[in-house]
Amino acid sequence: MILAVDAGGTSTRAAVVDASGRCLGYGTAGGGNPKSAGYDRAVSAVFTAAETAVARVPRPVTLSLALVAMAGAGQTMSRRAIAERLTELGLRGEVKIEGDLLAMFHSGTDQQSGCVLVSGTGCVAARIADSRLELVSDGAGWLLGDAGSGYWIGHAVARAVVASLDGRGPDTKLTALMLESLQLERTGERIHGRPQVLLDLIEALYRLQPVELARFAPLAFEAGDSVAAGIVESAASAMAETLGAVRGEESEGPVVIGGSVAAAVLGAEPLLGAPLRAVLRDAEVIHVSDGLVGAAVLGLRRAGIPVDAIVFQRLHESVARSREEKLKTPAAPA
Amino acid sequence: MILAVDAGGTSTRAAVVDASGRCLGYGTAGGGNPKSAGYDRAVSAVFTAAETAVARVPRPVTLSLALVAMAGAGQTMSRRAIAERLTELGLRGEVKIEGDLLAMFHSGTDQQSGCVLVSGTGCVAARIADSRLELVSDGAGWLLGDAGSGYWIGHAVARAVVASLDGRGPDTKLTALMLESLQLERTGERIHGRPQVLLDLIEALYRLQPVELARFAPLAFEAGDSVAAGIVESAASAMAETLGAVRGEESEGPVVIGGSVAAAVLGAEPLLGAPLRAVLRDAEVIHVSDGLVGAAVLGLRRAGIPVDAIVFQRLHESVARSREEKLKTPAAPA
């Protein structure tokens, strides 16, 4: 048995799997990214998710390896700190840390080469060759990159609304949606040459952390006017550029796509996602929800267990089943 | 005699002027904006600049009014706190606080209506009618607006360099200039699918406060390739939109332009500043360096002293002369 963990920014998932690809236990916890959650909370999230997963496995539990997938892999997390906590859960082997991108790719395929594009709060693409990151594009964070991400779209929405309210930009339905979501009212009053509501909006938005602007991304898909459509289309173009930078003409293997924003852009009206769909035209495209299956694939292989199409399919299905059961069953009190 | 103070983000200027528009004393100090310098340091900067200005005025000094121009006028500064400190310098009347935009406008003209566009670290435009802000556009800060500002240009430069280094964007001379300014070297080494120098650059840039990206704005004027030219041209378009939002077809009065970035864009090759120059085509355009003369104009008028073209011209010339003398004379020890 091995332990696979996918530690993300908002939640952490863990699974105990056997050599045949069966998922024996599944658990979740809060954000496990040391950069956003902090070091101690990240270690705790990994432990809590693992503990829940292990609790459902028949005794005795002996885990021969733990593979933890996370962003900025291994740069900030100490494998020893995680290993110490996991020993009490039955870990008798090593802790391996791998990048979240690699795990996301392997969640979609048993092949070892191809490309992956993830657009959620951030946006990044990579070319994978022999299960290693060969080329990575973007993922440069909210200030410097993440073009086409949830932050990027939410930021564009906020700028469009501010520009509209002070007369620089065209009217847009985004304004009403954003004011509503912040419970701000248009009074018509003006202060020192500016609408009161604009001053209120600016104050409310600067009170957020910049990355929290990602929460306004859904408005771009909801508003249905040309300003909103322009933002979604620019996001699709940016994602297409990011993927295009890693996927050459002769690229082999599938393109695995993850993240809620990539899904929303591809699911938007045909015209809006066009730039991204054009890049994907000749590719085998596989959508995944997270990197847990991939963490298990990588973990099994690192433990010397081959993962062929049959094992992969079994992993895929049994992790999905465990996830559904988890959703139906309320968690037992700790 | 009245005291005029122009409290800016990086420096504060003060002048003592008489009813005829003669500048009797001039002084400077550090940043006097309470938002960036903090409340106490802002009050101190106003006091220090005023103290230096008053020191050069023949005794006895009696100031019948002090007019302090600053961004976000009066919203955060207590006039009483300033008045208390200025009493020891001979202030016998009120302290008035006015917006920096209004002072900037009145630095350029003795007229009471027209428009003003300021692009420095931030960017904002206003229509002035009867010496009051009638309509203001942008000035929404680095995250939400300031389109065409030094921050905006520097941010675009940083994003273009990051995109170029990870293959999403075209090659640009901005990259070499930016790496040089941060003393980073291109090694050709790659880590986890990314160039080492890109990781170093991203780390160095996130160590800055976002607004500090403004320091890279000059590179856009220096690089001389199409990526850099595109950034300058977008900045000119953004400024044109911001000014256009406040300046109707039938707008009266001159357009006063301030801020180093506006000057640089208008001074750039003819093609680059074109969008902004197109908006200015039929206007009387006046360039100013700061809001000190305007603070004096507003101060005299508030004290009931009319400022006509002759008084304005005298103010303009004598403040400029005091400034030059100050540059030549090292400050006396405090």
XYZ file of N, CA and C in Angstrom, chain A residues 102-109 256 286 288 290-295 297 312 316:
60
model
N 2.858 17.946 -12.371
C 3.158 16.576 -12.770
C 2.028 15.644 -12.312
N 1.545 15.861 -11.101
C 0.452 15.046 -10.573
C -0.825 15.271 -11.385
N -1.082 16.531 -11.728
C -2.280 16.842 -12.511
C -2.223 16.103 -13.854
N -1.055 16.153 -14.507
C -0.911 15.462 -15.795
C -1.188 13.968 -15.639
N -0.593 13.337 -14.636
C -0.742 11.898 -14.462
C -2.117 11.502 -13.930
N -2.911 12.488 -13.510
C -4.307 12.202 -13.169
C -5.118 11.916 -14.424
N -4.604 12.364 -15.576
C -5.389 12.242 -16.798
C -4.976 11.098 -17.692
N -3.805 10.540 -17.490
C -3.299 9.566 -18.454
C -2.252 8.640 -17.831
N -3.627 17.407 -20.960
C -4.477 17.284 -19.779
C -4.823 18.695 -19.301
N -7.914 15.766 -22.291
C -8.452 15.054 -21.136
C -8.656 16.051 -19.997
N -9.335 16.917 -16.056
C -9.202 16.326 -14.709
C -9.599 17.361 -13.670
N -8.355 17.232 -10.289
C -7.239 17.529 -9.390
C -6.104 16.530 -9.632
N -5.105 16.525 -8.749
C -3.912 15.720 -8.998
C -3.813 14.469 -8.148
N -4.936 14.028 -7.524
C -4.828 12.906 -6.591
C -4.509 11.593 -7.298
N -5.228 11.297 -8.385
C -4.939 10.063 -9.132
C -3.483 10.078 -9.607
N -3.044 11.245 -10.085
C -1.678 11.383 -10.567
C -0.654 11.166 -9.456
N -0.962 11.659 -8.255
C -0.055 11.439 -7.124
C 0.062 9.941 -6.854
N -0.420 7.536 -9.129
C 0.346 6.966 -10.248
C 1.841 7.140 -9.993
N -4.234 1.967 -14.225
C -4.635 3.382 -14.260
C -6.150 3.522 -14.228
N -8.379 5.319 -11.373
C -9.266 6.400 -11.762
C -10.686 6.157 -11.233
